Amino acid sequence: MKPFGIARLCASLLLCMAATLAQRAAAAPLKDITFLTNYTFIGKYAPFFLGLDKGYYRQAGFNLDILPSTGSNYVISAIDGGKADYGLADAAPVVQAAAKGSQVRGFFVYMDKLTMGFASLKPYPTLESLRDKRIAVSPADSTRGIFQMLLAENHLQGMPVHWALADPSVHFSLLLGGKVDLITASIDGVVPALQHVVTPHGQTVYFTLFADWGYKVYGHWLVTRADTLKNHPDEVRRFAQATREAVLYSFEHPDEAARSMAQHNPALDYDTLLRQWSQSVKAMNTESMRRTGYGVATAARLQDTISAVGKALNLDVVHVKPDDVFDRVLTTP
């Protein structure tokens, strides 16, 4: 059977299983669930609000409360401490936490690729094209470690670049003023905002994901506690399937997804949310996700993620195994 045939078969089986689980859930009272995003509300979270409006979470048996947070480490800490049921977190902090004994596990791949990379007003298509360039980076950012790992992986150790340590609030002015050549940026947060600033002046934003230069880590995962995965696997499957339905619908109807989020959050601008969500899709609806089935993790990619995070952050991950960071409760391809 061809790979895409396998993916479709897996997806069909998951849908049938989810339908059965949803029928069971419909007969029971709704369970109150607290879900944390790993940042303040931006467009990449639109499917969760669309899932509320479409009734996906209610049909799965949940009364979902979506709350923003201040980062993946906060999400992991809150779930570890029992202050939230589910959340969204970058894979790298989950690996870091697992190395320290955390009981938080991923169980669903929300974003296949890390959304971070470099933005510029000129194209820099290769790592070597960054030689001697000036790059703005936050002092606490892990970018420098990731970049050095990429250089080593591509036999470019010691290639000089010039880091400008600066708060993200001044990165735009540094770039637009010619003080730096590139800035660290996220494809779905910083890039749309930068495009909004420079496009009226006839300038173009160029952006490269670290993933496109070989940083083989997963992006965002749905996470929960290990004991939830062990004791309530049906609940976890229902939550994952409701999210899958919301995301796949949002791929096809981006305007509706952005509108749902704007209606739930009147302070947010619909057009901005739509631009952000449209960029997020690039890190989500990938070839690998279409091949394996959206949301599914493979053992090989999990091991690549652990190894890459260990190298980039100088972290001892020798004893960290894929099952320590991600429970493939949905399927095991």
CSV table of N, CA, C and O in Angstrom, one decimal, residues 157-259:
chain,number,residue,atom,x,y,z
A,157,GLN,N,31.3,25.1,11.1
A,157,GLN,CA,31.8,25.6,12.5
A,157,GLN,C,32.7,26.8,12.4
A,157,GLN,O,33.6,26.8,11.5
A,158,GLY,N,32.4,27.7,13.3
A,158,GLY,CA,33.3,28.9,13.3
A,158,GLY,C,33.0,30.0,12.3
A,158,GLY,O,33.6,31.0,12.3
A,159,MET,N,32.0,29.8,11.5
A,159,MET,CA,31.6,30.8,10.5
A,159,MET,C,31.1,32.1,11.3
A,159,MET,O,30.2,32.0,12.1
A,160,PRO,N,31.7,33.2,11.0
A,160,PRO,CA,31.4,34.4,11.9
A,160,PRO,C,30.1,35.0,11.5
A,160,PRO,O,29.7,35.2,10.3
A,161,VAL,N,29.3,35.3,12.6
A,161,VAL,CA,28.1,36.2,12.5
A,161,VAL,C,28.2,37.2,13.7
A,161,VAL,O,28.9,36.9,14.6
A,162,HIS,N,27.5,38.3,13.6
A,162,HIS,CA,27.6,39.3,14.6
A,162,HIS,C,26.2,39.4,15.3
A,162,HIS,O,25.3,39.9,14.7
A,163,TRP,N,26.1,39.0,16.6
A,163,TRP,CA,24.9,39.0,17.3
A,163,TRP,C,24.7,40.4,18.0
A,163,TRP,O,25.6,40.9,18.6
A,164,ALA,N,23.5,40.9,17.7
A,164,ALA,CA,23.1,42.2,18.4
A,164,ALA,C,22.1,41.8,19.5
A,164,ALA,O,20.9,41.5,19.1
A,165,LEU,N,22.5,41.8,20.7
A,165,LEU,CA,21.6,41.4,21.8
A,165,LEU,C,20.6,42.6,22.1
A,165,LEU,O,21.1,43.7,22.5
A,166,ALA,N,19.4,42.4,21.9
A,166,ALA,CA,18.4,43.5,22.0
A,166,ALA,C,17.0,43.0,22.4
A,166,ALA,O,16.7,41.9,21.9
A,167,ASP,N,16.3,43.7,23.1
A,167,ASP,CA,14.9,43.4,23.4
A,167,ASP,C,14.1,43.3,22.1
A,167,ASP,O,14.3,44.1,21.2
A,168,PRO,N,13.2,42.3,22.0
A,168,PRO,CA,12.4,42.2,20.7
A,168,PRO,C,11.6,43.4,20.3
A,168,PRO,O,11.4,43.6,19.1
A,169,SER,N,11.3,44.3,21.3
A,169,SER,CA,10.6,45.5,21.0
A,169,SER,C,11.3,46.5,20.1
A,169,SER,O,10.7,47.3,19.5
A,170,VAL,N,12.6,46.3,20.0
A,170,VAL,CA,13.4,47.2,19.1
A,170,VAL,C,13.9,46.6,17.9
A,170,VAL,O,14.6,47.2,17.1
A,171,HIS,N,13.6,45.3,17.7
A,171,HIS,CA,14.1,44.6,16.5
A,171,HIS,C,13.7,45.2,15.2
A,171,HIS,O,14.5,45.3,14.3
A,172,PHE,N,12.4,45.6,15.1
A,172,PHE,CA,12.0,46.3,13.9
A,172,PHE,C,12.8,47.5,13.5
A,172,PHE,O,13.2,47.7,12.4
A,173,SER,N,13.0,48.3,14.5
A,173,SER,CA,13.7,49.6,14.3
A,173,SER,C,15.1,49.3,13.9
A,173,SER,O,15.7,50.0,13.0
A,174,LEU,N,15.7,48.3,14.5
A,174,LEU,CA,17.1,48.0,14.1
A,174,LEU,C,17.2,47.5,12.7
A,174,LEU,O,18.1,47.8,11.9
A,175,LEU,N,16.2,46.7,12.3
A,175,LEU,CA,16.2,46.2,10.9
A,175,LEU,C,15.9,47.3,9.9
A,175,LEU,O,16.6,47.4,8.9
A,176,LEU,N,14.9,48.1,10.2
A,176,LEU,CA,14.5,49.1,9.2
A,176,LEU,C,15.5,50.2,9.2
A,176,LEU,O,15.7,50.9,8.1
A,177,GLY,N,16.3,50.4,10.3
A,177,GLY,CA,17.3,51.4,10.3
A,177,GLY,C,18.6,51.0,9.7
A,177,GLY,O,19.6,51.7,9.7
A,178,GLY,N,18.7,49.7,9.3
A,178,GLY,CA,20.0,49.2,8.7
A,178,GLY,C,21.0,48.9,9.8
A,178,GLY,O,22.2,48.6,9.4
A,179,LYS,N,20.6,48.8,11.0
A,179,LYS,CA,21.6,48.5,12.1
A,179,LYS,C,21.9,47.0,12.1
A,179,LYS,O,23.0,46.6,12.6
A,180,VAL,N,21.0,46.2,11.7
A,180,VAL,CA,21.2,44.7,11.6
A,180,VAL,C,20.7,44.3,10.2
A,180,VAL,O,19.9,45.0,9.6
A,181,ASP,N,21.1,43.1,9.8
A,181,ASP,CA,20.7,42.5,8.5
A,181,ASP,C,19.5,41.6,8.7
A,181,ASP,O,18.7,41.5,7.7
A,182,LEU,N,19.4,40.9,9.8
A,182,LEU,CA,18.3,40.0,10.1
A,182,LEU,C,17.9,40.1,11.5
A,182,LEU,O,18.6,40.6,12.4
A,183,ILE,N,16.6,39.6,11.8
A,183,ILE,CA,16.1,39.6,13.2
A,183,ILE,C,15.6,38.2,13.4
A,183,ILE,O,15.1,37.5,12.4
A,184,THR,N,15.6,37.7,14.6
A,184,THR,CA,14.9,36.4,14.9
A,184,THR,C,13.4,36.7,14.9
A,184,THR,O,13.0,37.8,15.3
A,185,ALA,N,12.7,35.8,14.4
A,185,ALA,CA,11.2,36.1,14.2
A,185,ALA,C,10.5,34.8,14.2
A,185,ALA,O,11.0,33.7,13.9
A,186,SER,N,9.2,34.9,14.5
A,186,SER,CA,8.3,33.7,14.3
A,186,SER,C,7.4,34.0,13.0
A,186,SER,O,7.0,35.1,12.7
A,187,ILE,N,7.2,32.9,12.3
A,187,ILE,CA,6.5,33.0,11.0
A,187,ILE,C,5.1,33.5,11.2
A,187,ILE,O,4.5,34.2,10.3
A,188,ASP,N,4.4,33.2,12.3
A,188,ASP,CA,3.0,33.6,12.5
A,188,ASP,C,2.8,34.7,13.5
A,188,ASP,O,1.6,35.1,13.7
A,189,GLY,N,3.8,35.2,14.1
A,189,GLY,CA,3.7,36.4,15.0
A,189,GLY,C,4.4,37.6,14.5
A,189,GLY,O,3.7,38.6,14.1
A,190,VAL,N,5.7,37.5,14.4
A,190,VAL,CA,6.5,38.7,14.0
A,190,VAL,C,6.4,39.0,12.5
A,190,VAL,O,6.2,40.1,12.1
A,191,VAL,N,6.4,37.9,11.6
A,191,VAL,CA,6.4,38.1,10.2
A,191,VAL,C,5.2,38.9,9.7
A,191,VAL,O,5.3,39.9,8.9
A,192,PRO,N,4.0,38.5,10.1
A,192,PRO,CA,2.8,39.3,9.6
A,192,PRO,C,2.9,40.8,10.0
A,192,PRO,O,2.5,41.7,9.3
A,193,ALA,N,3.3,41.0,11.3
A,193,ALA,CA,3.4,42.4,11.7
A,193,ALA,C,4.5,43.2,10.9
A,193,ALA,O,4.3,44.3,10.6
A,194,LEU,N,5.6,42.5,10.6
A,194,LEU,CA,6.7,43.2,9.9
A,194,LEU,C,6.2,43.5,8.4
A,194,LEU,O,6.5,44.6,7.9
A,195,GLN,N,5.5,42.5,7.9
A,195,GLN,CA,4.9,42.7,6.5
A,195,GLN,C,4.0,43.9,6.5
A,195,GLN,O,4.0,44.7,5.6
A,196,HIS,N,3.2,44.0,7.5
A,196,HIS,CA,2.2,45.1,7.6
A,196,HIS,C,2.9,46.5,7.6
A,196,HIS,O,2.4,47.5,7.1
A,197,VAL,N,4.1,46.5,8.2
A,197,VAL,CA,4.9,47.8,8.4
A,197,VAL,C,5.6,48.1,7.1
A,197,VAL,O,5.6,49.3,6.6
A,198,VAL,N,6.2,47.1,6.4
A,198,VAL,CA,7.1,47.4,5.3
A,198,VAL,C,6.4,47.4,3.9
A,198,VAL,O,6.9,48.1,3.0
A,199,THR,N,5.4,46.6,3.8
A,199,THR,CA,4.7,46.5,2.4
A,199,THR,C,4.3,47.8,1.9
A,199,THR,O,4.5,48.1,0.7
A,200,PRO,N,3.7,48.7,2.6
A,200,PRO,CA,3.2,50.0,2.1
A,200,PRO,C,4.4,50.8,1.5
A,200,PRO,O,4.2,51.7,0.7
A,201,HIS,N,5.6,50.5,1.9
A,201,HIS,CA,6.8,51.2,1.5
A,201,HIS,C,7.5,50.5,0.3
A,201,HIS,O,8.7,50.8,0.0
A,202,GLY,N,6.8,49.5,-0.2
A,202,GLY,CA,7.4,48.8,-1.4
A,202,GLY,C,8.5,47.8,-1.0
A,202,GLY,O,9.2,47.3,-1.9
A,203,GLN,N,8.6,47.4,0.3
A,203,GLN,CA,9.7,46.5,0.7
A,203,GLN,C,9.1,45.1,0.9
A,203,GLN,O,7.8,44.9,1.1
A,204,THR,N,9.9,44.1,0.8
A,204,THR,CA,9.5,42.7,0.9
A,204,THR,C,10.1,42.0,2.1
A,204,THR,O,11.3,42.3,2.4
A,205,VAL,N,9.4,41.2,2.9
A,205,VAL,CA,9.9,40.5,4.0
A,205,VAL,C,10.3,39.1,3.5
A,205,VAL,O,9.6,38.4,2.9
A,206,TYR,N,11.6,38.7,3.8
A,206,TYR,CA,12.1,37.4,3.5
A,206,TYR,C,12.2,36.6,4.8
A,206,TYR,O,12.7,37.2,5.8
A,207,PHE,N,11.8,35.4,4.8
A,207,PHE,CA,11.9,34.6,6.0
A,207,PHE,C,12.2,33.2,5.8
A,207,PHE,O,11.8,32.6,4.8
A,208,THR,N,13.1,32.6,6.6
A,208,THR,CA,13.5,31.2,6.5
A,208,THR,C,13.3,30.6,7.9
A,208,THR,O,13.8,31.0,8.9
A,209,LEU,N,12.5,29.5,7.9
A,209,LEU,CA,12.4,28.7,9.1
A,209,LEU,C,13.7,27.9,9.4
A,209,LEU,O,14.4,27.5,8.5
A,210,PHE,N,14.0,27.8,10.7
A,210,PHE,CA,15.2,27.0,11.1
A,210,PHE,C,15.0,25.6,10.6
A,210,PHE,O,16.0,24.9,10.2
A,211,ALA,N,13.8,25.1,10.5
A,211,ALA,CA,13.5,23.8,10.0
A,211,ALA,C,13.9,23.6,8.6
A,211,ALA,O,14.4,22.5,8.2
A,212,ASP,N,13.9,24.7,7.8
A,212,ASP,CA,14.3,24.6,6.4
A,212,ASP,C,15.8,24.5,6.2
A,212,ASP,O,16.3,24.2,5.2
A,213,TRP,N,16.5,24.8,7.3
A,213,TRP,CA,18.0,24.6,7.3
A,213,TRP,C,18.4,23.4,8.0
A,213,TRP,O,19.6,23.2,8.3
A,214,GLY,N,17.4,22.5,8.4
A,214,GLY,CA,17.8,21.3,9.0
A,214,GLY,C,17.6,21.1,10.5
A,214,GLY,O,18.1,20.1,11.1
A,215,TYR,N,16.9,22.0,11.1
A,215,TYR,CA,16.6,21.9,12.6
A,215,TYR,C,15.4,20.9,12.7
A,215,TYR,O,14.2,21.3,12.6
A,216,LYS,N,15.7,19.6,12.9
A,216,LYS,CA,14.6,18.6,12.8
A,216,LYS,C,13.9,18.4,14.1
A,216,LYS,O,13.9,17.3,14.7
A,217,VAL,N,13.2,19.4,14.6
A,217,VAL,CA,12.4,19.3,15.8
A,217,VAL,C,10.9,19.5,15.4
A,217,VAL,O,10.6,20.2,14.5
A,218,TYR,N,10.1,18.9,16.2
A,218,TYR,CA,8.7,19.2,16.1
A,218,TYR,C,8.4,20.6,16.6
A,218,TYR,O,9.2,21.1,17.4
A,219,GLY,N,7.3,21.2,16.2
A,219,GLY,CA,7.0,22.5,16.6
A,219,GLY,C,6.2,22.4,17.9
A,219,GLY,O,6.7,22.2,19.0
A,220,HIS,N,4.9,22.7,17.9
A,220,HIS,CA,4.0,22.7,19.0
A,220,HIS,C,3.3,21.3,19.2
A,220,HIS,O,2.8,20.7,18.2
A,221,TRP,N,3.2,20.9,20.5
A,221,TRP,CA,2.4,19.7,20.8
A,221,TRP,C,1.3,20.1,21.7
A,221,TRP,O,1.4,21.0,22.6
A,222,LEU,N,0.2,19.3,21.6
A,222,LEU,CA,-0.8,19.3,22.7
A,222,LEU,C,-0.2,18.5,23.8
A,222,LEU,O,0.4,17.4,23.6
A,223,VAL,N,-0.3,19.0,25.1
A,223,VAL,CA,0.4,18.3,26.2
A,223,VAL,C,-0.6,18.1,27.3
A,223,VAL,O,-1.6,18.9,27.5
A,224,THR,N,-0.3,17.1,28.2
A,224,THR,CA,-1.1,16.9,29.4
A,224,THR,C,-0.2,16.0,30.3
A,224,THR,O,0.9,15.7,30.0
A,225,ARG,N,-0.7,15.7,31.5
A,225,ARG,CA,0.1,14.9,32.4
A,225,ARG,C,0.1,13.4,32.0
A,225,ARG,O,-0.9,12.9,31.4
A,226,ALA,N,1.2,12.7,32.4
A,226,ALA,CA,1.3,11.3,32.1
A,226,ALA,C,0.2,10.5,32.7
A,226,ALA,O,-0.3,9.5,32.1
A,227,ASP,N,-0.3,10.9,33.9
A,227,ASP,CA,-1.3,10.1,34.6
A,227,ASP,C,-2.6,10.3,33.9
A,227,ASP,O,-3.5,9.3,33.9
A,228,THR,N,-2.9,11.4,33.2
A,228,THR,CA,-4.1,11.6,32.4
A,228,THR,C,-4.1,10.7,31.2
A,228,THR,O,-5.1,10.0,30.9
A,229,LEU,N,-2.9,10.6,30.6
A,229,LEU,CA,-2.7,9.7,29.4
A,229,LEU,C,-2.9,8.2,29.8
A,229,LEU,O,-3.5,7.5,29.1
A,230,LYS,N,-2.5,7.9,31.0
A,230,LYS,CA,-2.6,6.5,31.5
A,230,LYS,C,-4.0,6.1,31.9
A,230,LYS,O,-4.5,5.1,31.6
A,231,ASN,N,-4.6,7.0,32.7
A,231,ASN,CA,-5.9,6.7,33.3
A,231,ASN,C,-7.1,7.1,32.5
A,231,ASN,O,-8.2,6.6,32.7
A,232,HIS,N,-6.9,8.1,31.5
A,232,HIS,CA,-8.1,8.5,30.8
A,232,HIS,C,-7.7,8.6,29.3
A,232,HIS,O,-7.9,9.7,28.6
A,233,PRO,N,-7.3,7.5,28.7
A,233,PRO,CA,-6.9,7.6,27.3
A,233,PRO,C,-8.0,7.9,26.3
A,233,PRO,O,-7.8,8.6,25.3
A,234,ASP,N,-9.3,7.5,26.6
A,234,ASP,CA,-10.4,7.8,25.8
A,234,ASP,C,-10.6,9.3,25.8
A,234,ASP,O,-10.9,9.9,24.7
A,235,GLU,N,-10.5,10.0,26.9
A,235,GLU,CA,-10.7,11.4,27.0
A,235,GLU,C,-9.6,12.1,26.2
A,235,GLU,O,-9.9,13.1,25.4
A,236,VAL,N,-8.4,11.7,26.3
A,236,VAL,CA,-7.3,12.3,25.5
A,236,VAL,C,-7.6,12.1,24.0
A,236,VAL,O,-7.4,13.1,23.2
A,237,ARG,N,-8.0,11.0,23.6
A,237,ARG,CA,-8.3,10.7,22.2
A,237,ARG,C,-9.4,11.7,21.7
A,237,ARG,O,-9.3,12.2,20.6
A,238,ARG,N,-10.4,11.8,22.5
A,238,ARG,CA,-11.5,12.7,22.1
A,238,ARG,C,-11.1,14.2,22.0
A,238,ARG,O,-11.5,14.9,21.1
A,239,PHE,N,-10.2,14.6,22.9
A,239,PHE,CA,-9.7,16.0,22.9
A,239,PHE,C,-8.9,16.1,21.6
A,239,PHE,O,-9.0,17.2,20.9
A,240,ALA,N,-8.0,15.2,21.3
A,240,ALA,CA,-7.2,15.3,20.2
A,240,ALA,C,-8.0,15.3,18.9
A,240,ALA,O,-7.7,16.0,18.0
A,241,GLN,N,-9.0,14.4,18.8
A,241,GLN,CA,-9.8,14.3,17.6
A,241,GLN,C,-10.6,15.6,17.4
A,241,GLN,O,-10.8,16.1,16.2
A,242,ALA,N,-11.2,16.2,18.4
A,242,ALA,CA,-11.9,17.4,18.3
A,242,ALA,C,-11.0,18.5,17.8
A,242,ALA,O,-11.3,19.3,16.9
A,243,THR,N,-9.7,18.5,18.3
A,243,THR,CA,-8.7,19.5,17.8
A,243,THR,C,-8.4,19.3,16.3
A,243,THR,O,-8.3,20.2,15.5
A,244,ARG,N,-8.2,18.0,16.0
A,244,ARG,CA,-7.9,17.7,14.6
A,244,ARG,C,-9.0,18.2,13.6
A,244,ARG,O,-8.8,18.8,12.6
A,245,GLU,N,-10.3,17.9,14.0
A,245,GLU,CA,-11.4,18.4,13.2
A,245,GLU,C,-11.4,19.9,13.0
A,245,GLU,O,-11.6,20.4,11.9
A,246,ALA,N,-11.1,20.6,14.1
A,246,ALA,CA,-11.1,22.1,14.1
A,246,ALA,C,-10.0,22.6,13.2
A,246,ALA,O,-10.1,23.5,12.4
A,247,VAL,N,-8.8,21.9,13.3
A,247,VAL,CA,-7.6,22.4,12.5
A,247,VAL,C,-7.9,22.1,11.0
A,247,VAL,O,-7.7,23.0,10.2
A,248,LEU,N,-8.3,20.9,10.7
A,248,LEU,CA,-8.5,20.6,9.3
A,248,LEU,C,-9.6,21.5,8.6
A,248,LEU,O,-9.5,21.9,7.5
A,249,TYR,N,-10.6,21.8,9.4
A,249,TYR,CA,-11.7,22.7,8.9
A,249,TYR,C,-11.1,24.1,8.7
A,249,TYR,O,-11.4,24.8,7.7
A,250,SER,N,-10.2,24.5,9.6
A,250,SER,CA,-9.6,25.8,9.6
A,250,SER,C,-8.6,26.0,8.4
A,250,SER,O,-8.4,27.0,7.8
A,251,PHE,N,-8.0,24.9,8.0
A,251,PHE,CA,-7.1,24.9,6.8
A,251,PHE,C,-8.0,25.3,5.6
A,251,PHE,O,-7.5,26.0,4.7
A,252,GLU,N,-9.2,24.7,5.5
A,252,GLU,CA,-10.0,24.9,4.4
A,252,GLU,C,-10.8,26.2,4.5
A,252,GLU,O,-11.2,26.8,3.4
A,253,HIS,N,-11.0,26.7,5.7
A,253,HIS,CA,-11.9,27.9,5.9
A,253,HIS,C,-11.1,28.9,6.8
A,253,HIS,O,-11.6,29.2,7.9
A,254,PRO,N,-10.0,29.5,6.4
A,254,PRO,CA,-9.2,30.4,7.2
A,254,PRO,C,-10.0,31.6,7.7
A,254,PRO,O,-9.8,32.1,8.8
A,255,ASP,N,-10.8,32.1,6.8
A,255,ASP,CA,-11.6,33.3,7.2
A,255,ASP,C,-12.5,33.0,8.3
A,255,ASP,O,-12.7,33.8,9.2
A,256,GLU,N,-13.2,31.9,8.3
A,256,GLU,CA,-14.1,31.5,9.3
A,256,GLU,C,-13.4,31.3,10.7
A,256,GLU,O,-13.9,31.6,11.7
A,257,ALA,N,-12.2,30.7,10.6
A,257,ALA,CA,-11.4,30.4,11.8
A,257,ALA,C,-11.0,31.8,12.4
A,257,ALA,O,-11.1,31.9,13.7
A,258,ALA,N,-10.5,32.7,11.6
A,258,ALA,CA,-10.1,34.0,12.1
A,258,ALA,C,-11.3,34.7,12.7
A,258,ALA,O,-11.2,35.4,13.8
A,259,ARG,N,-12.4,34.6,12.1
A,259,ARG,CA,-13.6,35.3,12.5
A,259,ARG,C,-14.1,34.8,13.9
A,259,ARG,O,-14.5,35.5,14.8
